[in-house]
């Protein structure tokens, strides 16, 4: 079997880079394609149907680029599009392509972190409204009580390079206070948006030291590593040049500038036009 498939990592914007970085730390040998739909980000405030259509379009592009395994490194897309893609679209597209999300691996791990069994979720409006975390937690950890807070300003602050600004202080404190006021027993908080690790220093500054915050990078990377071990038929097709190419629906220059907030390395970036056949 020829190893010629890079692993696709998709996000609406730059947030998935926090997951990609950890995936590459855990699994450095494989090749990756990162795809940011930066021209249409944020997804977090968009309707179910729009997030599903956008995500499906991008996933199909990644398939066209040779990826047989795609990770939705985006909670909003995982919440609003993953199930439909897995159940409705994939069977029509191919019987060997796979798309995985970030919500289930996160939920599987949360039991290890909480002692009080009272957990908080910080996420986009779309993820919170979808109740995907509530549904998965009920399934895996029925003893856990979940409280959620939507933070609609956090992604725009990060995407606009304002994560260190005073404006960010205001919005971080505001949403954190709202969440923790809902239940004083919360001891663990899921950062349920792949952008949020960039706000972690500020989040910690305004949170009691007894509360733990879970970023998803390591969790998703470990889950992918386990998935590849359990699926040798897919793993044996993954190419192993240790490289990564970056594709954006925005301009290459914009991607370069903003991606520097996330990754400290020179990136091989390409523009992709979703309306053009490859
Ligand atoms: N990074 C995405 C997530 O994990 C959200 C960004 C957006 O709103 O587009 O939910």
mmCIF file of C-alpha atoms and ligand atoms in Angstrom:
data_model
loop_
_atom_site.group_PDB
_atom_site.id
_atom_site.type_symbol
_atom_site.label_atom_id
_atom_site.label_comp_id
_atom_site.label_asym_id
_atom_site.label_seq_id
_atom_site.Cartn_x
_atom_site.Cartn_y
_atom_site.Cartn_z
ATOM 1 C CA UNK A 1 0.000 0.000 0.000
ATOM 2 C CA UNK A 2 1.338 3.412 -0.961
ATOM 3 C CA UNK A 3 1.510 6.030 1.762
ATOM 4 C CA UNK A 4 0.281 9.109 -0.093
ATOM 5 C CA UNK A 5 -2.449 10.692 2.050
ATOM 6 C CA UNK A 6 -1.770 13.725 4.219
ATOM 7 C CA UNK A 7 -4.027 14.122 7.265
ATOM 8 C CA UNK A 8 -6.426 17.060 6.888
ATOM 9 C CA UNK A 9 -6.971 19.465 9.784
ATOM 10 C CA UNK A 10 -9.833 21.903 9.334
ATOM 11 C CA UNK A 11 -10.971 24.996 11.195
ATOM 12 C CA UNK A 12 -13.113 28.005 10.379
ATOM 13 C CA UNK A 13 -10.029 30.147 10.979
ATOM 14 C CA UNK A 14 -6.809 30.078 12.961
ATOM 15 C CA UNK A 15 -8.020 28.309 16.117
ATOM 16 C CA UNK A 16 -7.337 24.860 14.720
ATOM 17 C CA UNK A 17 -3.656 25.759 14.659
ATOM 18 C CA UNK A 18 -3.635 25.230 18.449
ATOM 19 C CA UNK A 19 -4.765 21.654 17.812
ATOM 20 C CA UNK A 20 -2.489 21.103 14.811
ATOM 21 C CA UNK A 21 0.532 22.155 16.869
ATOM 22 C CA UNK A 22 -0.175 19.472 19.472
ATOM 23 C CA UNK A 23 -1.017 16.845 16.853
ATOM 24 C CA UNK A 24 2.350 17.483 15.192
ATOM 25 C CA UNK A 25 4.121 17.254 18.560
ATOM 26 C CA UNK A 26 2.508 13.872 19.256
ATOM 27 C CA UNK A 27 2.629 12.545 15.675
ATOM 28 C CA UNK A 28 5.510 14.360 13.934
ATOM 29 C CA UNK A 29 6.141 11.753 11.242
ATOM 30 C CA UNK A 30 2.934 12.272 9.247
ATOM 31 C CA UNK A 31 2.143 14.902 6.610
ATOM 32 C CA UNK A 32 -0.639 17.381 7.252
ATOM 33 C CA UNK A 33 -2.751 19.868 5.352
ATOM 34 C CA UNK A 34 -4.194 22.667 7.461
ATOM 35 C CA UNK A 35 -7.279 24.325 5.985
ATOM 36 C CA UNK A 36 -8.605 27.584 7.424
ATOM 37 C CA UNK A 37 -11.838 28.994 6.041
ATOM 38 C CA UNK A 38 -10.601 32.418 7.122
ATOM 39 C CA UNK A 39 -12.647 34.309 4.536
ATOM 40 C CA UNK A 40 -15.897 33.100 6.138
ATOM 41 C CA UNK A 41 -14.878 32.928 9.800
ATOM 42 C CA UNK A 42 -16.347 33.142 12.416
ATOM 43 C CA UNK A 43 -18.685 30.184 12.199
ATOM 44 C CA UNK A 44 -19.730 30.514 15.849
ATOM 45 C CA UNK A 45 -22.609 32.903 15.228
ATOM 46 C CA UNK A 46 -23.895 31.234 12.045
ATOM 47 C CA UNK A 47 -26.913 28.972 11.642
ATOM 48 C CA UNK A 48 -26.805 25.195 11.666
ATOM 49 C CA UNK A 49 -27.400 24.934 7.916
ATOM 50 C CA UNK A 50 -24.684 27.452 7.001
ATOM 51 C CA UNK A 51 -22.027 25.859 9.232
ATOM 52 C CA UNK A 52 -22.913 22.466 7.797
ATOM 53 C CA UNK A 53 -22.711 23.666 4.159
ATOM 54 C CA UNK A 54 -19.418 25.536 4.707
ATOM 55 C CA UNK A 55 -17.827 22.648 6.580
ATOM 56 C CA UNK A 56 -18.918 20.076 4.010
ATOM 57 C CA UNK A 57 -17.494 22.182 1.185
ATOM 58 C CA UNK A 58 -14.124 22.438 2.928
ATOM 59 C CA UNK A 59 -14.032 18.755 3.862
ATOM 60 C CA UNK A 60 -14.672 17.843 0.218
ATOM 61 C CA UNK A 61 -11.789 20.101 -0.830
ATOM 62 C CA UNK A 62 -9.503 18.305 1.606
ATOM 63 C CA UNK A 63 -10.634 14.978 0.121
ATOM 64 C CA UNK A 64 -9.837 16.375 -3.359
ATOM 65 C CA UNK A 65 -6.354 17.251 -2.073
ATOM 66 C CA UNK A 66 -5.769 13.608 -1.216
ATOM 67 C CA UNK A 67 -6.725 13.506 2.473
ATOM 68 C CA UNK A 68 -8.661 10.400 3.477
ATOM 69 C CA UNK A 69 -8.789 11.375 7.139
ATOM 70 C CA UNK A 70 -9.954 14.844 8.175
ATOM 71 C CA UNK A 71 -10.049 16.233 11.708
ATOM 72 C CA UNK A 72 -12.544 19.023 12.331
ATOM 73 C CA UNK A 73 -10.337 21.006 14.717
ATOM 74 C CA UNK A 74 -13.288 23.279 15.349
ATOM 75 C CA UNK A 75 -15.942 22.769 17.999
ATOM 76 C CA UNK A 76 -18.566 24.723 16.104
ATOM 77 C CA UNK A 77 -18.151 22.556 13.006
ATOM 78 C CA UNK A 78 -17.965 19.419 15.150
ATOM 79 C CA UNK A 79 -21.184 20.478 16.898
ATOM 80 C CA UNK A 80 -23.160 21.535 13.863
ATOM 81 C CA UNK A 81 -21.828 19.564 10.908
ATOM 82 C CA UNK A 82 -19.980 16.424 11.959
ATOM 83 C CA UNK A 83 -22.908 14.116 12.539
ATOM 84 C CA UNK A 84 -24.618 15.021 9.231
ATOM 85 C CA UNK A 85 -21.357 14.625 7.330
ATOM 86 C CA UNK A 86 -20.643 11.252 8.937
ATOM 87 C CA UNK A 87 -24.151 9.885 8.574
ATOM 88 C CA UNK A 88 -25.503 11.530 5.435
ATOM 89 C CA UNK A 89 -22.609 12.593 3.194
ATOM 90 C CA UNK A 90 -19.741 10.184 3.779
ATOM 91 C CA UNK A 91 -21.686 7.075 2.746
ATOM 92 C CA UNK A 92 -22.402 8.792 -0.596
ATOM 93 C CA UNK A 93 -18.834 10.062 -1.072
ATOM 94 C CA UNK A 94 -16.721 7.033 -0.215
ATOM 95 C CA UNK A 95 -16.538 4.046 2.086
ATOM 96 C CA UNK A 96 -12.973 4.699 3.213
ATOM 97 C CA UNK A 97 -12.820 8.450 3.961
ATOM 98 C CA UNK A 98 -13.245 9.444 7.599
ATOM 99 C CA UNK A 99 -14.043 12.712 9.389
ATOM 100 C CA UNK A 100 -13.478 13.084 13.141
ATOM 101 C CA UNK A 101 -14.345 15.900 15.551
ATOM 102 C CA UNK A 102 -13.082 17.349 18.811
ATOM 103 C CA UNK A 103 -16.080 17.155 21.122
ATOM 104 C CA UNK A 104 -16.227 13.433 21.865
ATOM 105 C CA UNK A 105 -12.498 13.074 22.712
ATOM 106 C CA UNK A 106 -12.799 16.060 25.059
ATOM 107 C CA UNK A 107 -15.856 14.680 26.799
ATOM 108 C CA UNK A 108 -14.241 11.256 27.171
ATOM 109 C CA UNK A 109 -11.405 12.873 29.142
ATOM 110 C CA UNK A 110 -13.329 15.282 31.350
ATOM 111 C CA UNK A 111 -14.107 12.637 33.999
ATOM 112 C CA UNK A 112 -10.397 12.492 34.868
ATOM 113 C CA UNK A 113 -10.227 16.174 35.707
ATOM 114 C CA UNK A 114 -13.257 16.978 37.807
ATOM 115 C CA UNK A 115 -13.546 15.976 41.466
ATOM 116 C CA UNK A 116 -16.754 17.875 42.198
ATOM 117 C CA UNK A 117 -18.433 16.616 39.000
ATOM 118 C CA UNK A 118 -19.478 20.200 38.285
ATOM 119 C CA UNK A 119 -17.993 21.292 34.985
ATOM 120 C CA UNK A 120 -18.073 24.528 32.989
ATOM 121 C CA UNK A 121 -17.973 25.021 29.229
ATOM 122 C CA UNK A 122 -16.754 28.170 27.479
ATOM 123 C CA UNK A 123 -17.554 28.048 23.759
ATOM 124 C CA UNK A 124 -19.057 29.871 20.797
ATOM 125 C CA UNK A 125 -22.771 30.607 20.656
ATOM 126 C CA UNK A 126 -23.175 27.896 18.023
ATOM 127 C CA UNK A 127 -21.530 25.205 20.121
ATOM 128 C CA UNK A 128 -23.476 26.144 23.247
ATOM 129 C CA UNK A 129 -26.818 26.322 21.411
ATOM 130 C CA UNK A 130 -26.255 22.959 19.734
ATOM 131 C CA UNK A 131 -26.083 21.335 23.208
ATOM 132 C CA UNK A 132 -23.594 18.851 21.770
ATOM 133 C CA UNK A 133 -21.499 18.884 24.953
ATOM 134 C CA UNK A 134 -24.608 18.395 27.128
ATOM 135 C CA UNK A 135 -25.669 15.406 25.008
ATOM 136 C CA UNK A 136 -22.222 13.758 25.007
ATOM 137 C CA UNK A 137 -21.667 14.364 28.734
ATOM 138 C CA UNK A 138 -25.059 12.872 29.543
ATOM 139 C CA UNK A 139 -24.007 9.805 27.534
ATOM 140 C CA UNK A 140 -20.494 9.314 28.956
ATOM 141 C CA UNK A 141 -20.717 10.883 32.438
ATOM 142 C CA UNK A 142 -24.353 11.146 33.558
ATOM 143 C CA UNK A 143 -23.145 12.148 37.044
ATOM 144 C CA UNK A 144 -21.568 15.370 35.725
ATOM 145 C CA UNK A 145 -23.449 18.671 35.896
ATOM 146 C CA UNK A 146 -22.522 20.978 33.004
ATOM 147 C CA UNK A 147 -22.936 24.761 32.858
ATOM 148 C CA UNK A 148 -22.192 26.609 29.627
ATOM 149 C CA UNK A 149 -21.358 30.179 28.713
ATOM 150 C CA UNK A 150 -21.238 31.481 25.141
ATOM 151 C CA UNK A 151 -18.451 33.986 24.493
ATOM 152 C CA UNK A 152 -19.309 35.580 21.138
ATOM 153 C CA UNK A 153 -16.581 38.242 21.342
ATOM 154 C CA UNK A 154 -13.634 35.967 22.065
ATOM 155 C CA UNK A 155 -13.009 34.623 18.547
ATOM 156 C CA UNK A 156 -13.180 38.085 16.891
ATOM 157 C CA UNK A 157 -10.770 39.435 19.538
ATOM 158 C CA UNK A 158 -8.289 36.645 18.816
ATOM 159 C CA UNK A 159 -8.681 36.733 15.032
ATOM 160 C CA UNK A 160 -8.030 40.488 15.133
ATOM 161 C CA UNK A 161 -4.857 40.182 17.206
ATOM 162 C CA UNK A 162 -6.496 41.719 20.299
ATOM 163 C CA UNK A 163 -5.970 38.784 22.691
ATOM 164 C CA UNK A 164 -3.615 40.873 24.836
ATOM 165 C CA UNK A 165 -5.660 44.069 24.799
ATOM 166 C CA UNK A 166 -7.674 45.729 27.576
ATOM 167 C CA UNK A 167 -10.790 44.924 25.573
ATOM 168 C CA UNK A 168 -9.920 41.261 25.949
ATOM 169 C CA UNK A 169 -9.600 41.725 29.749
ATOM 170 C CA UNK A 170 -13.133 43.091 29.862
ATOM 171 C CA UNK A 171 -14.712 40.282 27.833
ATOM 172 C CA UNK A 172 -12.699 37.490 29.439
ATOM 173 C CA UNK A 173 -13.631 38.601 32.959
ATOM 174 C CA UNK A 174 -17.248 39.159 32.029
ATOM 175 C CA UNK A 175 -17.852 35.658 30.615
ATOM 176 C CA UNK A 176 -15.749 33.895 33.205
ATOM 177 C CA UNK A 177 -17.634 35.632 36.020
ATOM 178 C CA UNK A 178 -20.973 34.702 34.407
ATOM 179 C CA UNK A 179 -19.953 31.063 34.105
ATOM 180 C CA UNK A 180 -18.553 30.657 37.607
ATOM 181 C CA UNK A 181 -21.531 32.480 39.142
ATOM 182 C CA UNK A 182 -23.798 29.784 37.720
ATOM 183 C CA UNK A 183 -22.322 27.176 40.038
ATOM 184 C CA UNK A 184 -19.670 27.673 42.736
ATOM 185 C CA UNK A 185 -18.833 23.955 42.638
ATOM 186 C CA UNK A 186 -17.340 24.122 39.127
ATOM 187 C CA UNK A 187 -13.748 22.855 39.390
ATOM 188 C CA UNK A 188 -12.972 22.191 35.705
ATOM 189 C CA UNK A 189 -13.730 24.281 32.658
ATOM 190 C CA UNK A 190 -13.558 23.041 29.069
ATOM 191 C CA UNK A 191 -12.159 25.583 26.615
ATOM 192 C CA UNK A 192 -14.630 24.361 24.011
ATOM 193 C CA UNK A 193 -13.331 26.474 21.163
ATOM 194 C CA UNK A 194 -9.966 25.846 19.586
ATOM 195 C CA UNK A 195 -9.188 29.579 19.583
ATOM 196 C CA UNK A 196 -9.445 29.978 23.343
ATOM 197 C CA UNK A 197 -6.000 28.654 24.391
ATOM 198 C CA UNK A 198 -4.716 32.011 23.155
ATOM 199 C CA UNK A 199 -6.698 33.701 25.920
ATOM 200 C CA UNK A 200 -5.563 31.250 28.587
ATOM 201 C CA UNK A 201 -3.128 33.657 30.336
ATOM 202 C CA UNK A 202 -5.953 36.171 30.784
ATOM 203 C CA UNK A 203 -8.491 33.499 31.700
ATOM 204 C CA UNK A 204 -6.197 32.226 34.469
ATOM 205 C CA UNK A 205 -5.588 35.752 35.688
ATOM 206 C CA UNK A 206 -9.305 36.213 36.429
ATOM 207 C CA UNK A 207 -10.126 32.701 37.651
ATOM 208 C CA UNK A 208 -9.702 31.212 41.122
ATOM 209 C CA UNK A 209 -6.610 28.988 41.264
ATOM 210 C CA UNK A 210 -8.813 26.026 42.243
ATOM 211 C CA UNK A 211 -10.399 25.900 38.775
ATOM 212 C CA UNK A 212 -8.662 23.888 36.022
ATOM 213 C CA UNK A 213 -8.924 24.787 32.360
ATOM 214 C CA UNK A 214 -8.765 22.142 29.678
ATOM 215 C CA UNK A 215 -7.356 22.997 26.264
ATOM 216 C CA UNK A 216 -8.130 20.460 23.589
ATOM 217 C CA UNK A 217 -4.828 20.168 21.703
ATOM 218 C CA UNK A 218 -3.264 17.327 23.675
ATOM 219 C CA UNK A 219 -6.582 15.541 24.112
ATOM 220 C CA UNK A 220 -7.316 15.542 20.371
ATOM 221 C CA UNK A 221 -3.738 14.553 19.524
ATOM 222 C CA UNK A 222 -3.865 11.553 21.885
ATOM 223 C CA UNK A 223 -7.232 10.534 20.559
ATOM 224 C CA UNK A 224 -5.957 10.713 16.953
ATOM 225 C CA UNK A 225 -2.929 8.654 17.848
ATOM 226 C CA UNK A 226 -5.198 6.027 19.397
ATOM 227 C CA UNK A 227 -7.513 6.142 16.354
ATOM 228 C CA UNK A 228 -4.613 5.514 13.964
ATOM 229 C CA UNK A 229 -3.463 2.572 16.088
ATOM 230 C CA UNK A 230 -6.949 1.064 15.918
ATOM 231 C CA UNK A 231 -7.324 1.683 12.156
ATOM 232 C CA UNK A 232 -4.243 0.259 10.418
ATOM 233 C CA UNK A 233 -6.109 0.236 7.079
ATOM 234 C CA UNK A 234 -6.229 4.056 7.216
ATOM 235 C CA UNK A 235 -2.909 4.587 9.005
ATOM 236 C CA UNK A 236 -1.053 2.615 6.333
ATOM 237 C CA UNK A 237 -2.152 5.189 3.730
ATOM 238 C CA UNK A 238 -0.934 8.237 5.686
ATOM 239 C CA UNK A 239 2.172 9.735 4.123
ATOM 240 C CA UNK A 240 5.168 10.238 6.395
ATOM 241 C CA UNK A 241 7.251 13.191 5.204
ATOM 242 C CA UNK A 242 6.769 15.147 8.443
ATOM 243 C CA UNK A 243 5.547 18.215 6.518
ATOM 244 C CA UNK A 244 2.585 20.563 6.649
ATOM 245 C CA UNK A 245 0.999 22.793 3.999
ATOM 246 C CA UNK A 246 -1.449 25.522 4.875
ATOM 247 C CA UNK A 247 -4.451 26.522 2.789
ATOM 248 C CA UNK A 248 -6.649 29.519 3.408
ATOM 249 C CA UNK A 249 -9.736 30.936 1.726
ATOM 250 C CA UNK A 250 -8.365 34.410 2.664
ATOM 251 C CA UNK A 251 -5.237 36.027 1.295
ATOM 252 C CA UNK A 252 -1.859 34.397 1.891
ATOM 253 C CA UNK A 253 -0.471 37.610 3.450
ATOM 254 C CA UNK A 254 -3.326 37.851 5.964
ATOM 255 C CA UNK A 255 -2.935 34.218 6.941
ATOM 256 C CA UNK A 256 0.804 34.649 7.410
ATOM 257 C CA UNK A 257 0.446 37.653 9.685
ATOM 258 C CA UNK A 258 -2.271 36.186 11.869
ATOM 259 C CA UNK A 259 -0.871 32.656 11.997
ATOM 260 C CA UNK A 260 2.235 34.099 13.627
ATOM 261 C CA UNK A 261 0.107 34.686 16.732
ATOM 262 C CA UNK A 262 -0.376 30.934 16.889
ATOM 263 C CA UNK A 263 2.767 29.319 15.479
ATOM 264 C CA UNK A 264 6.352 30.510 15.585
ATOM 265 C CA UNK A 265 7.591 29.057 12.316
ATOM 266 C CA UNK A 266 7.698 29.891 8.626
ATOM 267 C CA UNK A 267 4.611 28.535 6.946
ATOM 268 C CA UNK A 268 4.076 27.203 3.457
ATOM 269 C CA UNK A 269 0.740 28.959 2.736
ATOM 270 C CA UNK A 270 -1.506 28.687 -0.342
ATOM 271 C CA UNK A 271 -4.721 30.438 -1.228
ATOM 272 C CA UNK A 272 -7.667 28.240 -2.115
ATOM 273 C CA UNK A 273 -10.701 29.305 -4.100
ATOM 274 C CA UNK A 274 -13.678 27.195 -3.122
ATOM 275 C CA UNK A 275 -15.454 27.966 -6.399
ATOM 276 C CA UNK A 276 -12.661 26.621 -8.572
ATOM 277 C CA UNK A 277 -12.156 22.999 -9.497
ATOM 278 C CA UNK A 278 -8.714 21.773 -8.571
HETATM 279 N N1 LIG B 1 -12.419 27.551 16.416
HETATM 280 C C1 LIG B 1 -13.822 27.367 16.362
HETATM 281 C C2 LIG B 1 -14.305 26.450 17.458
HETATM 282 O O1 LIG B 1 -13.542 25.649 17.989
HETATM 283 C C3 LIG B 1 -14.722 28.569 16.376
HETATM 284 C C4 LIG B 1 -14.392 29.770 15.630
HETATM 285 C C5 LIG B 1 -15.560 30.415 14.951
HETATM 286 O O2 LIG B 1 -16.479 30.954 15.579
HETATM 287 O O3 LIG B 1 -15.506 30.343 13.738
HETATM 288 O O4 LIG B 1 -15.456 26.504 17.793
#
